[in-house]
Each structure stands twice: as structure tokens, then as C-alpha cells.
Short mmCIF file of C-alpha atoms in Angstrom, two decimals:
data_model
loop_
_atom_site.label_atom_id
_atom_site.label_comp_id
_atom_site.label_asym_id
_atom_site.label_seq_id
_atom_site.Cartn_x
_atom_site.Cartn_y
_atom_site.Cartn_z
CA MET V 17 43.54 125.79 32.80
CA THR V 18 45.25 124.39 29.73
CA GLY V 19 43.28 122.72 26.95
CA LYS V 20 44.68 119.18 27.45
CA PRO V 21 42.69 116.98 29.84
CA ILE V 22 44.63 115.98 32.92
CA ARG V 23 46.06 112.45 33.12
CA LEU V 24 45.97 111.58 36.82
CA THR V 25 47.74 108.24 36.28
CA GLN V 26 50.85 110.10 35.15
CA THR V 27 51.04 111.97 38.47
CA VAL V 28 51.47 108.85 40.64
CA LYS V 29 53.81 105.87 40.90
CA GLY V 30 51.39 103.06 41.79
CA ALA V 31 47.94 102.62 40.19
CA GLY V 32 44.83 102.10 42.38
CA CYS V 33 44.58 98.96 44.44
CA ALA V 34 47.90 97.88 43.01
CA ALA V 35 49.33 100.44 45.46
CA LYS V 36 48.37 98.34 48.51
CA LEU V 37 51.12 97.57 50.99
CA ALA V 38 52.50 94.12 50.19
CA PRO V 39 50.42 91.57 52.14
CA GLY V 40 53.47 89.97 53.72
CA ASP V 41 54.60 93.34 55.10
CA LEU V 42 51.10 94.10 56.37
CA ASP V 43 50.93 90.73 58.05
CA ARG V 44 54.15 91.40 59.93
CA ALA V 45 52.84 94.78 61.09
CA LEU V 46 49.57 93.38 62.43
CA CYS V 47 50.36 89.88 63.65
CA GLY V 48 50.06 89.43 67.41
CA LEU V 49 48.85 92.92 68.30
CA ASP V 50 47.39 93.32 71.80
CA LEU V 51 43.82 94.26 70.87
CA PRO V 52 41.17 95.56 73.29
CA VAL V 53 38.26 93.15 73.85
CA ASP V 54 34.53 93.82 73.86
CA ASP V 55 31.63 91.35 73.92
CA ASN V 56 29.71 93.40 71.41
CA LEU V 57 32.45 93.13 68.81
CA LEU V 58 31.01 90.60 66.39
CA VAL V 59 33.65 90.85 63.67
CA GLY V 60 37.03 92.43 64.43
CA LEU V 61 40.62 92.58 63.31
CA GLU V 62 41.50 88.98 64.17
CA ARG V 63 38.75 87.76 61.86
CA ALA V 64 40.34 89.75 59.01
CA ASP V 65 36.99 90.17 57.30
CA ASP V 66 35.78 92.84 54.88
CA ALA V 67 34.51 95.20 57.59
CA GLY V 68 34.22 95.48 61.36
CA VAL V 69 30.85 94.74 62.97
CA TYR V 70 29.70 95.95 66.40
CA ARG V 71 26.40 94.98 68.01
CA ILE V 72 24.16 97.82 69.19
CA SER V 73 21.10 95.74 70.08
CA ALA V 74 19.62 92.29 69.42
CA GLU V 75 18.43 93.43 65.99
CA LEU V 76 21.01 96.00 65.01
CA ALA V 77 24.75 96.10 64.46
CA LEU V 78 27.09 98.76 63.10
CA VAL V 79 29.35 97.92 60.12
CA GLN V 80 32.49 99.96 59.54
CA THR V 81 35.11 100.05 56.79
CA LEU V 82 37.45 102.39 54.91
CA ASP V 83 39.39 102.44 51.64
CA PHE V 84 41.53 105.00 49.84
CA PHE V 85 44.22 104.96 47.15
CA PRO V 86 46.00 106.84 44.36
CA PRO V 87 44.25 107.25 40.98
CA MET V 88 44.01 104.32 38.57
CA VAL V 89 42.22 106.25 35.82
CA ASP V 90 43.01 109.65 34.29
CA ALA V 91 39.77 111.62 34.76
CA PRO V 92 39.24 113.13 38.24
CA TYR V 93 35.45 112.64 38.30
CA ALA V 94 35.75 108.98 37.27
CA PHE V 95 38.44 108.45 39.91
CA GLY V 96 36.11 109.85 42.58
CA ARG V 97 33.25 107.59 41.48
CA ILE V 98 35.44 104.48 41.50
CA ALA V 99 37.15 105.17 44.84
CA ALA V 100 33.77 105.67 46.52
CA ALA V 101 32.28 102.53 44.97
CA ASN V 102 35.31 100.58 46.11
CA ALA V 103 34.94 101.82 49.68
CA LEU V 104 31.20 101.05 49.88
CA SER V 105 31.76 97.57 48.47
CA ASP V 106 33.04 96.08 51.73
CA ILE V 107 29.78 96.93 53.49
CA TYR V 108 27.78 95.17 50.76
CA ALA V 109 30.11 92.18 50.93
CA MET V 110 29.19 91.73 54.61
CA GLY V 111 25.48 91.86 53.79
CA GLY V 112 25.09 95.35 55.26
CA THR V 113 23.62 98.65 54.06
CA PRO V 114 25.95 101.68 53.99
CA LYS V 115 24.54 104.91 55.42
CA THR V 116 27.18 107.56 56.21
CA ALA V 117 30.61 108.31 54.80
CA MET V 118 33.54 110.66 55.27
CA ASN V 119 36.07 111.73 52.66
CA ILE V 120 39.73 110.75 53.04
CA VAL V 121 41.91 113.02 50.92
CA ALA V 122 45.61 113.47 50.26
CA PHE V 123 46.24 116.30 47.80
CA PRO V 124 49.33 117.82 46.13
CA ALA V 125 48.08 121.42 46.30
CA LYS V 126 51.35 122.77 44.89
CA THR V 127 51.21 120.73 41.68
CA LEU V 128 47.52 120.11 40.99
CA ASP V 129 44.84 122.76 40.66
CA ILE V 130 42.21 122.62 43.43
CA SER V 131 39.52 122.17 40.77
CA VAL V 132 40.86 118.63 40.35
CA LEU V 133 40.02 117.87 43.99
CA ARG V 134 36.58 119.39 43.48
CA ALA V 135 35.95 117.06 40.55
CA VAL V 136 37.15 114.01 42.48
CA ILE V 137 34.83 114.77 45.38
CA GLU V 138 31.93 115.37 43.00
CA GLY V 139 32.61 111.93 41.55
CA GLY V 140 32.53 110.48 45.06
CA LEU V 141 29.19 112.20 45.70
CA HIS V 142 27.78 110.72 42.48
CA THR V 143 28.39 107.24 43.86
CA MET V 144 27.17 108.14 47.34
CA ARG V 145 23.89 109.47 45.89
CA GLU V 146 23.42 106.23 43.96
CA ALA V 147 23.90 104.26 47.15
CA GLY V 148 21.70 106.48 49.34
CA VAL V 149 24.71 107.36 51.50
CA VAL V 150 25.19 110.78 53.12
CA LEU V 151 28.54 112.56 53.29
CA VAL V 152 29.04 113.74 56.85
CA GLY V 153 32.56 115.13 56.72
CA GLY V 154 36.13 114.29 55.81
CA HIS V 155 39.80 114.95 56.33
CA THR V 156 42.47 116.27 54.00
CA VAL V 157 46.26 116.28 54.11
CA GLU V 158 48.79 117.81 51.76
CA ASP V 159 50.77 115.04 50.04
CA PRO V 160 53.04 114.70 47.00
CA GLU V 161 50.55 112.25 45.44
CA LEU V 162 46.77 112.44 45.16
CA LYS V 163 44.77 109.83 47.08
CA TYR V 164 41.03 109.59 47.66
CA GLY V 165 38.57 107.28 49.38
CA LEU V 166 35.95 106.99 52.07
CA SER V 167 35.47 105.91 55.63
CA VAL V 168 32.02 104.26 55.69
CA THR V 169 29.47 103.27 58.34
CA GLY V 170 26.49 101.04 57.70
CA PHE V 171 24.00 98.81 59.46
CA ILE V 172 23.14 95.12 59.52
CA HIS V 173 21.06 92.62 61.46
CA PRO V 174 23.46 90.68 63.75
CA ASP V 175 22.07 87.34 62.53
CA ARG V 176 22.59 88.14 58.87
CA ILE V 177 26.28 88.96 58.79
CA LEU V 178 28.02 87.33 55.82
CA THR V 179 31.61 86.60 56.60
CA LYS V 180 34.33 85.06 54.46
CA LYS V 181 34.93 82.03 56.57
CA SER V 182 31.89 79.84 56.46
CA LEU V 183 32.30 77.91 53.18
CA ARG V 184 30.20 74.75 52.86
CA PRO V 185 31.39 71.83 50.70
CA GLY V 186 28.98 71.50 47.79
CA ASP V 187 28.35 75.25 47.51
CA ARG V 188 28.77 76.86 44.12
CA LEU V 189 30.81 80.03 43.60
CA LEU V 190 29.41 82.99 41.66
CA LEU V 191 31.47 86.02 40.59
CA THR V 192 29.57 89.20 39.67
CA LYS V 193 32.15 91.29 37.76
CA PRO V 194 34.89 90.39 35.20
CA LEU V 195 38.55 90.36 36.32
CA GLY V 196 41.46 92.34 34.93
CA THR V 197 41.11 95.92 36.19
CA GLY V 198 44.68 96.03 37.55
CA ILE V 199 46.16 94.99 34.21
CA ALA V 200 43.75 97.29 32.34
CA CYS V 201 44.76 100.24 34.53
CA THR V 202 48.42 99.46 33.84
CA ALA V 203 47.62 99.58 30.12
CA ILE V 204 45.74 102.87 30.65
CA LYS V 205 48.76 104.29 32.45
CA ALA V 206 50.96 103.14 29.56
CA GLY V 207 48.68 104.96 27.14
CA MET V 208 47.88 101.68 25.39
CA ALA V 209 44.20 101.37 26.18
CA GLY V 210 41.70 102.71 23.64
CA SER V 211 38.78 104.90 24.77
CA GLU V 212 36.20 102.12 24.42
CA ILE V 213 37.92 99.67 26.76
CA THR V 214 38.87 102.51 29.14
CA GLU V 215 35.22 103.53 29.40
CA ARG V 216 34.06 99.95 29.80
CA VAL V 217 36.51 99.16 32.61
CA THR V 218 35.86 102.55 34.27
CA LEU V 219 32.13 101.86 34.31
CA ALA V 220 32.67 98.37 35.71
CA MET V 221 34.78 99.78 38.56
CA ALA V 222 32.31 102.59 39.27
CA THR V 223 29.40 100.14 39.50
CA LEU V 224 28.16 99.52 43.03
CA ASN V 225 27.80 95.99 44.39
CA ARG V 226 24.48 97.15 45.79
CA GLU V 227 22.16 95.26 43.43
CA ALA V 228 24.19 92.09 43.89
CA ALA V 229 24.03 92.42 47.68
CA LEU V 230 20.28 93.09 47.71
CA THR V 231 19.65 90.07 45.48
CA MET V 232 21.73 87.58 47.43
CA ALA V 233 19.92 88.44 50.68
CA ASP V 234 17.08 86.12 49.67
CA TYR V 235 19.27 83.05 49.10
CA SER V 236 21.16 80.51 51.16
CA VAL V 237 24.58 82.17 50.94
CA SER V 238 27.23 80.69 53.21
CA ALA V 239 30.07 83.15 52.61
CA CYS V 240 30.78 86.26 50.60
CA THR V 241 33.62 88.66 49.95
CA ASP V 242 34.42 91.38 47.42
CA ILE V 243 37.35 91.05 45.01
CA THR V 244 39.76 93.96 45.42
CA GLY V 245 43.46 94.45 46.03
CA PHE V 246 44.48 90.86 46.78
CA GLY V 247 43.10 89.64 43.47
CA PHE V 248 40.61 86.84 42.80
CA LEU V 249 42.85 84.09 44.19
CA GLY V 250 44.04 86.23 47.11
CA HIS V 251 40.51 86.93 48.32
CA LEU V 252 39.44 83.35 47.61
CA ALA V 253 42.41 82.16 49.71
CA GLU V 254 41.09 84.30 52.59
CA MET V 255 37.85 82.35 52.34
CA VAL V 256 39.59 79.01 52.21
CA VAL V 257 42.15 79.38 55.01
CA GLU V 258 40.85 77.89 58.25
CA SER V 259 37.53 77.06 56.62
CA GLY V 260 38.12 73.31 56.59
CA ALA V 261 37.11 73.22 52.92
CA GLY V 262 38.79 73.49 49.52
CA VAL V 263 37.78 75.05 46.23
CA ARG V 264 37.88 74.02 42.55
CA ILE V 265 37.88 76.80 39.97
CA ARG V 266 37.13 76.29 36.30
CA SER V 267 39.53 78.87 34.86
CA ALA V 268 37.94 78.90 31.40
CA SER V 269 34.70 80.13 33.00
CA VAL V 270 36.14 83.02 34.99
CA PRO V 271 34.95 86.25 33.31
CA VAL V 272 37.81 88.52 32.16
CA HIS V 273 37.68 91.91 30.37
CA PRO V 274 38.54 90.88 26.76
CA GLU V 275 41.75 92.75 25.97
CA VAL V 276 43.28 91.92 29.35
CA LEU V 277 44.62 88.47 28.42
CA GLU V 278 46.65 89.94 25.58
CA TRP V 279 48.02 92.72 27.83
CA ALA V 280 48.91 90.13 30.48
CA ALA V 281 50.83 88.13 27.85
CA MET V 282 52.75 91.30 27.00
CA GLY V 283 53.79 91.86 30.61
CA LEU V 284 51.55 94.83 31.51
CA ILE V 285 51.08 93.38 34.98
CA PRO V 286 51.05 95.51 38.15
CA THR V 287 53.50 94.73 40.95
CA GLY V 288 50.55 93.89 43.21
CA ALA V 289 49.85 90.78 41.14
CA TYR V 290 53.29 89.41 41.95
CA ASN V 291 52.93 90.35 45.62
CA ASN V 292 49.59 88.55 45.75
CA ARG V 293 51.11 85.46 44.18
CA THR V 294 54.02 85.44 46.62
CA PHE V 295 51.69 85.78 49.59
CA ARG V 296 48.98 83.27 48.64
CA GLY V 297 50.62 81.10 45.98
CA LYS V 298 51.04 78.20 48.38
CA PHE V 299 47.25 77.79 48.62
CA VAL V 300 46.87 77.46 44.85
CA THR V 301 47.57 74.57 42.48
CA PHE V 302 47.27 75.26 38.76
CA ALA V 303 46.52 72.46 36.29
CA ARG V 304 49.16 72.18 33.54
CA ASN V 305 46.98 73.63 30.81
CA VAL V 306 46.18 76.92 32.57
CA PRO V 307 48.17 79.49 30.55
CA GLN V 308 50.55 81.85 32.37
CA ARG V 309 48.56 84.89 31.24
CA LEU V 310 45.39 83.55 32.86
CA GLN V 311 47.26 82.69 36.06
CA ASP V 312 48.46 86.31 36.16
CA VAL V 313 44.92 87.61 35.71
CA LEU V 314 43.70 85.46 38.60
CA PHE V 315 46.21 87.20 40.91
CA ASP V 316 45.67 90.64 39.34
CA PRO V 317 44.73 93.18 42.05
CA GLN V 318 41.22 94.48 41.34
CA THR V 319 39.86 97.92 42.04
CA SER V 320 36.21 97.83 43.06
CA GLY V 321 35.70 94.28 41.84
CA GLY V 322 32.60 92.15 42.10
CA LEU V 323 31.23 89.97 44.85
CA LEU V 324 32.36 86.36 45.18
CA ILE V 325 29.36 84.50 46.56
CA ALA V 326 29.24 80.94 47.93
CA VAL V 327 25.67 79.72 47.58
CA ALA V 328 23.94 76.37 48.17
CA ALA V 329 24.20 74.20 45.04
CA GLU V 330 20.47 73.79 44.56
CA GLU V 331 19.97 77.59 44.61
CA ALA V 332 22.97 78.58 42.50
CA SER V 333 21.19 78.64 39.17
CA ASP V 334 18.26 80.64 40.58
CA LEU V 335 20.56 83.16 42.23
CA GLN V 336 22.50 83.56 39.00
CA GLN V 337 19.28 84.17 37.05
CA ALA V 338 18.05 86.63 39.67
CA LEU V 339 21.33 88.57 39.50
CA LEU V 340 21.28 88.65 35.70
CA LYS V 341 17.69 89.91 35.76
CA ARG V 342 18.63 92.58 38.25
CA GLY V 343 21.24 94.02 35.90
CA VAL V 344 24.30 92.26 37.31
CA THR V 345 24.90 91.01 33.80
CA ASP V 346 28.41 89.55 34.16
CA THR V 347 27.47 87.08 36.92
CA THR V 348 29.19 83.78 36.21
CA LEU V 349 29.47 80.40 37.90
CA VAL V 350 33.21 80.00 38.40
CA GLY V 351 33.67 76.99 40.66
CA GLU V 352 32.59 75.03 43.70
CA VAL V 353 33.50 74.34 47.30
CA VAL V 354 34.85 70.84 47.96
CA ALA V 355 35.50 68.82 51.09
CA ALA V 356 39.00 67.83 49.96
CA PRO V 357 41.76 68.79 49.45
CA GLN V 358 41.28 71.05 52.45
CA GLU V 359 42.51 74.63 52.38
CA MET V 360 43.64 74.37 48.78
CA ILE V 361 42.42 76.08 45.62
CA LEU V 362 42.60 73.87 42.52
CA VAL V 363 42.50 75.90 39.32
CA GLU V 364 41.63 73.79 36.27
CA MET J 15 72.84 93.47 21.19
CA LYS J 16 70.45 96.31 21.99
CA GLU J 17 70.62 97.45 25.62
CA LEU J 18 68.08 99.06 27.91
CA ASN J 19 68.67 100.36 31.42
CA CYS J 20 65.37 100.40 33.28
CA ARG J 21 66.67 100.90 36.80
CA GLY J 22 64.48 103.22 38.85
CA LEU J 23 61.61 103.09 36.38
CA ALA J 24 58.10 102.52 37.74
CA CYS J 25 55.79 100.00 36.09
CA PRO J 26 54.79 99.93 33.20
CA ALA J 27 57.75 101.97 31.93
CA PRO J 28 60.18 99.05 31.31
CA VAL J 29 57.68 97.17 29.10
CA LEU J 30 56.72 100.42 27.36
CA GLN J 31 60.33 101.21 26.51
CA LEU J 32 60.82 97.70 25.19
CA LYS J 33 57.67 98.02 23.09
CA GLU J 34 58.88 101.30 21.62
CA MET J 35 62.15 99.61 20.67
CA PHE J 36 60.31 96.71 19.01
CA ASP J 37 57.93 99.07 17.18
CA LYS J 38 60.96 100.58 15.44
CA GLY J 39 62.22 97.17 14.38
CA THR J 40 62.64 93.75 15.99
CA PRO J 41 66.16 93.45 17.44
CA ALA J 42 68.07 90.20 17.10
CA ALA J 43 68.94 90.35 20.79
CA VAL J 44 68.21 92.71 23.68
CA SER J 45 69.47 93.06 27.23
CA VAL J 46 67.35 94.85 29.86
CA ILE J 47 68.51 95.83 33.34
CA VAL J 48 65.74 96.10 35.94
CA ASP J 49 65.87 96.61 39.67
CA ASN J 50 62.75 94.79 40.88
CA GLU J 51 61.08 91.40 40.49
CA ALA J 52 57.85 92.65 38.97
CA ALA J 53 59.75 94.43 36.19
CA ARG J 54 61.90 91.33 35.71
CA GLU J 55 58.79 89.19 35.29
CA ASN J 56 57.01 91.67 33.01
CA VAL J 57 60.01 92.17 30.73
CA SER J 58 60.46 88.38 30.52
CA ARG J 59 56.79 87.91 29.62
CA PHE J 60 56.98 90.60 26.94
CA LEU J 61 60.01 88.97 25.30
CA GLU J 62 58.53 85.47 25.52
CA HIS J 63 55.35 86.78 23.94
CA LYS J 64 57.53 88.02 21.05
CA ASN J 65 58.84 84.48 20.86
CA PHE J 66 62.31 85.29 22.14
CA GLN J 67 64.41 82.89 24.20
CA VAL J 68 64.75 84.53 27.59
CA VAL J 69 67.54 84.18 30.13
CA VAL J 70 67.55 86.01 33.45
CA GLU J 71 70.70 86.54 35.48
CA PRO J 72 71.57 88.50 38.61
CA PHE J 73 73.41 91.74 37.87
CA GLY J 74 74.85 93.12 41.08
CA VAL J 75 71.74 93.83 43.19
CA ASP J 76 69.66 94.09 40.01
CA PHE J 77 68.53 91.67 37.28
CA ARG J 78 69.56 91.41 33.67
CA VAL J 79 67.00 89.95 31.28
CA VAL J 80 68.47 88.84 27.96
CA GLY J 81 66.21 88.00 25.04
CA THR J 82 67.37 86.39 21.81
CA ALA J 83 65.16 86.03 18.75
CA SER J 84 64.33 82.39 18.04
CA ALA J 85 65.80 80.97 14.80
CA GLY J 86 62.51 79.41 13.78
CA GLY J 87 59.92 76.98 15.07
CA CYS J 88 57.61 78.40 17.66
CA GLU J 89 56.89 76.61 20.91
CA LEU J 90 53.19 76.56 21.56
CA LEU J 91 52.22 76.44 25.22
CA GLU J 92 51.00 72.96 26.10
CA GLY J 93 47.26 72.61 25.86
CA SER J 94 46.90 76.33 25.26
CA ALA J 95 45.06 76.46 21.98
CA THR J 96 44.86 80.23 22.34
CA VAL J 97 48.45 81.00 21.32
CA ALA J 98 48.78 82.03 17.67
CA SER J 99 51.99 81.94 15.63
CA PRO J 100 54.21 84.96 16.27
CA GLY J 101 53.02 88.23 14.80
CA ALA J 102 49.89 86.69 13.23
CA LYS J 103 46.38 88.00 13.79
CA LYS J 104 43.88 85.50 15.12
CA ILE J 105 41.00 85.33 12.65
CA MET J 106 38.05 83.13 13.53
CA VAL J 107 35.58 82.16 10.82
CA MET J 108 32.17 81.00 11.99
CA VAL J 109 30.47 78.86 9.35
CA GLY J 110 26.75 78.65 10.09
CA ALA J 111 25.49 76.87 7.00
CA ASP J 112 26.55 74.54 4.21
CA ARG J 113 26.10 77.20 1.57
CA LEU J 114 27.13 80.81 1.05
CA GLY J 115 24.42 83.45 0.55
CA HIS J 116 20.74 83.16 -0.38
CA GLY J 117 18.76 82.87 -3.60
CA ASP J 118 20.04 79.72 -5.22
CA ASP J 119 21.07 76.73 -3.08
CA GLY J 120 23.06 74.99 -5.79
CA LEU J 121 25.08 78.15 -6.43
CA GLY J 122 25.41 78.62 -2.64
CA ALA J 123 26.92 75.17 -2.11
CA GLY J 124 29.45 75.74 -4.88
CA LEU J 125 30.36 79.15 -3.49
CA MET J 126 30.89 77.71 -0.01
CA LEU J 127 33.23 75.03 -1.30
CA ASN J 128 35.16 77.63 -3.23
CA PHE J 129 35.29 79.86 -0.15
CA LEU J 130 36.78 77.04 1.95
CA LYS J 131 39.36 76.32 -0.76
CA THR J 132 40.36 80.00 -0.88
CA LEU J 133 40.68 80.39 2.91
CA LYS J 134 44.29 79.21 2.78
CA GLU J 135 45.17 82.61 1.26
CA MET J 136 44.78 84.11 4.75
CA GLY J 137 47.99 82.32 5.63
CA PRO J 138 48.96 82.18 9.32
CA ASP J 139 46.29 84.76 10.23
CA LEU J 140 43.57 82.10 9.90
CA TRP J 141 43.31 80.73 13.42
CA ARG J 142 40.02 78.83 13.86
CA LEU J 143 37.16 77.56 11.73
CA VAL J 144 33.97 76.85 13.64
CA PHE J 145 31.11 74.87 12.11
CA VAL J 146 27.56 75.09 13.48
CA ASN J 147 24.06 74.13 12.35
CA ASN J 148 24.11 72.40 8.98
CA GLY J 149 27.64 73.71 8.41
CA VAL J 150 28.73 70.61 10.32
CA THR J 151 27.60 68.40 7.42
CA MET J 152 30.66 69.61 5.49
CA THR J 153 32.96 67.92 8.00
CA ALA J 154 31.29 64.52 7.69
CA GLU J 155 32.18 61.44 5.67
CA GLY J 156 31.41 61.91 1.98
CA ALA J 157 31.36 65.71 2.01
CA GLN J 158 33.33 67.39 -0.78
CA ALA J 159 34.79 69.84 1.67
CA VAL J 160 36.51 67.17 3.79
CA PRO J 161 39.85 67.03 1.93
CA VAL J 162 39.94 70.84 1.76
CA LEU J 163 39.40 71.11 5.52
CA GLN J 164 41.94 68.37 6.19
CA GLY J 165 44.43 70.40 4.15
CA LEU J 166 43.76 73.48 6.32
CA ALA J 167 44.07 71.44 9.50
CA ALA J 168 47.45 70.17 8.33
CA THR J 169 48.73 73.76 8.16
CA GLY J 170 47.74 74.35 11.79
CA VAL J 171 44.28 75.85 11.47
CA GLN J 172 42.09 74.67 14.36
CA ILE J 173 38.77 73.28 13.22
CA LEU J 174 35.94 73.09 15.74
CA VAL J 175 32.68 71.30 15.00
CA CYS J 176 29.58 71.83 17.15
CA GLY J 177 28.71 68.62 19.00
CA THR J 178 25.05 69.46 19.52
CA CYS J 179 24.69 70.07 15.78
CA LEU J 180 26.47 66.82 14.82
CA ASP J 181 24.12 65.00 17.15
CA HIS J 182 21.09 66.72 15.65
CA PHE J 183 22.05 65.66 12.12
CA LYS J 184 23.04 62.21 13.42
CA LEU J 185 26.62 62.70 12.31
CA LEU J 186 28.46 62.31 15.62
CA ASN J 187 30.48 59.32 14.47
CA LYS J 188 30.73 60.44 10.84
CA LYS J 189 32.94 63.46 11.48
CA GLN J 190 36.20 63.21 9.52
CA VAL J 191 37.98 66.43 10.37
CA GLY J 192 38.26 68.81 13.34
CA GLU J 193 37.45 68.54 17.06
CA THR J 194 33.97 68.31 18.49
CA THR J 195 33.26 71.40 20.53
CA ASN J 196 30.66 73.09 22.73
CA MET J 197 29.16 76.58 23.05
CA LEU J 198 31.56 77.64 25.80
CA ASP J 199 34.58 77.00 23.55
CA ILE J 200 32.87 78.82 20.70
CA VAL J 201 32.12 81.88 22.84
CA THR J 202 35.64 81.84 24.32
CA SER J 203 37.09 81.64 20.79
CA MET J 204 35.12 84.73 19.79
CA GLN J 205 36.49 86.57 22.78
CA LEU J 206 40.08 85.57 22.11
CA ALA J 207 40.01 86.16 18.37
CA ASP J 208 41.33 89.44 16.93
CA SER J 209 38.47 89.32 14.43
CA VAL J 210 35.44 87.13 13.95
CA ILE J 211 34.00 86.53 10.48
CA ASN J 212 30.49 85.17 10.23
CA ILE J 213 29.61 83.28 7.06
#
């Protein structure tokens, strides 16, 4: 082993969630598939929600999801932690509790030492231990570029499933983590991010949405999703489409990792941000005074982002306080659900 | 005209190469060839951020982004008070009282006035002056500091005056310089500033 620490971001072309297949392409691959039917399938592919949900009994349903991607940070252990947190997040976003997970690994055994894979998996286990999730197995393939993630199973009560689609006009929108990880990871890849911001963003991505999910269970939440590869506006658009409602966002309130706005102005923006804008731009109207750099951040693909929670107006302040008290310290009120204009996001 | 061929380069390489070129010395004009839309957008943003005029044209199946240094006069984005003049740092000074230091109030008031008069030496790096608590009294009718602050405002320094504080001291309609502001703008300013000085 040489003395210099490995820089995983230099071994891959695309960084993290920014490596997602372009949404338009994905849409064309999936649209109109002939899917098997089952009465116990409560949430499936057509619903395009965060996870699949299958009823086992009147009180119990299974929740299933998976996520994996190439590294967005340089240290193997940190990469493992983040990829696992990202995968578990979808279960929390549905209101479920994750229980078992399996590793998904693609590894360039000819160019990276196997100790790197060991460190990545140890990072994954760190997150799984925090979440009370057991590792039950995994699968590995040889591949020119490293990729890691998890396939996850969890449980939920069938009556308490939180989907993306049930927005209520009047609800307030809370976001639990700052935006900008895609842009920050691009800066990290470019070698332009100092150690302090790298550590701060790494910790934010490695943080589970567990506390946020546990807290919101006690409130009148109409819809919830987690912010990942489609960016804040991409995931918000998923909530708005076919919901019959619209959304107003106060852009000045949206929390953003501090250095990110400057990096966005400089053009350190991942390709995924442009893909997200192309795919969902028609659902978004920006007010004239929203600067380009902020618009870019709002489409920036996130890795292991926070939860976007739609909660009844009269409970919004209490839920925000409860989240802050529980350690979800970046929770911010970012907007509200409106009756009109329907199926449009107004960013002011 | 400096030229860069960024075909086949994965993000963020095109912007990085451009940055390296600029670090060695700002070119008068630069032409960058890129082969994808994201790189085209990012290179354009980088050059616009450096206050260059940017023109994009098709170049076979690729794109050619041409940036030319502006002669002078910088175009601020409409309504975007966060854009500083090119190359300048954004220094925010938070003025929390109407005097500087403790021990003797008379001396403190004189020092504060002198401080405000000397602030112009920061040149274009001085971005925002924020007044809170009894600091707001210096922006009101009759205060000695008013002409000094008006002079700073005329050179482009943004002056923000806390509305809650003006109200508290019953000076809401006596303010003579600066914009009335709220805590959200103050906190956002701190986040956007390159450095924050607390007086």
C-alpha cells in the first residue's frame, strides 16, 4: 500500500447520484410495461413511489427498495456509510422501518486493492448498525468502476404508508437537510473543496433519515419523499404531478450548504442537474429575481438527501420544533401546498 | 484568443482546465470546444461569473463557447443583491451599537464615526453594512453618520437597517439611508459573505 490516501472520485466518470440514468431515458424504458398484478401489492411500479409495499396481513406490510452508485467522495469507508444511508432512506420516506439488507457490489479487482472493498463494506455496516439493520448477504460483480449500495427490506403498518401523491392544499413543506451535495461532490472531485466542507457534506450524506421519520410519525403528514438523484425540484415534481395541487417555494428559505452557491456560479454543476431540469422543467416557474445559481442548486442531484415532508399547517411549527429538538438541526420551512395553479411549482 | 479543446473530458474537467488558465492570468478572450450540453452550460457559467460576454455556437456536432472580457461596467443580475463586483471579496460589517468599544461612551461615539468614515478604504471589497440594536440610530435623521453612510451607499455599498430595531427606538419613519431589513436577510447575508466583521 502506498502512503497517499486513495481518491475514489478519480477512479470513476460520474459522481454518486449524478450517475443516475437520465430520467427521460428511464421513462422510455419503463413506460407501458406489462406488469403482473396482485391484490396485496399496495404500492408498485406504476405508483413510482420511493419503495414497493406488499401486504402480508391486516397489520403488516413489507417495504422493499434498493440503491447503488459509484463513489462521490474519496474515502472508501465514508463512501460505504453514505451509500448505505442513501439506500435506507427510501424506507424511512415511506414511513417504514428497515430491517434486513444485502450488499450490491461492482468492483474493479484488477485496479483497486481488495482492502478498498473491505473498507467500503465496513462503512456500510457502520450505517446498518446505526439503523438496527442486519446484513443478510450480497452480490458482487467485477466491473471497471466501483459501485456500492444496498437492497433493503423493511416493515410498515398498511394504514400508515406515506406516499408522495397525497398533497393537501394548505399543507406546509419542511425539508430536513441542506441542498447542494451534487455540486459539492463535483467540487470534491475537482480537488477544490477544503477538508472542512468535505467533512461537513460527508457527514450530512451519511446521516440517516431515521430520526426525522420517527418524529414525523406523530403528526398529520399528508405526503413525504426523500430528496436524492432527481434533485429538490425533481422529487417535488413527483409529488405534484397528478396530485391536483400546486406548490409555492420560498427560494431564499431553502437551506443550502454555504460554499455551494459560489461553486454553482462557477459552473461546477453535475450533468444530472441539467438532466433533471430537462425532465421536470416544465412543472417549474421561477420568479425573475431567483438567481441562476440558486435555480441550479434546486435541480442539483442529491446523494442521501433529507426528507421533504408535507404537514398540516397548524402542526408545521410543532413538527419543526420536534425535529430540531431531536437533532435534525437543519429542518426548515421551505414552502406550502396550494390549490392553484395545479400541478405547477412556483419558485419565488 | 486562447483556445481549449475539452472534447471527451468528463465533468468537472472543462471548468477545471479553464480555471487553471485563468489562475495563470485572465485572457482577453477564450474559445472552448465541448462535446456535451452540461459542459457547454458549465463553461458558460464559469465565464459569465468572470464577467465575460459569452457566445455559444454549434461547431460540427460539438459546441464552441467563446468568452470575451468585458470592457468595463458590470451587469448585476436583476434583483440579485448577492452578486459582488468582479474579483472583489464580499465583506459584511455588522454594526451592533452606536459606539466602538467599552470604557468611555463619548470616546466610543467618536471612534465609531471615524470607523464609518474610514470604511471606504476597503474599496469594492466592502459589500454590506448591517445596523442592529442602537446602531440603527446612526441611520436616522440628525445623526452625524448619515452623510458618511450616504456617501458609502453612493459607491454601491448595500446598507441594511434592522426594522425591528428601528421600531423599538421609534425611528421607523426617520431613517435617512439604507433599506429596512429583517433577520432572514441578515442571516442570509452572513452566509453569502466571504467574511463577516462584527463591530
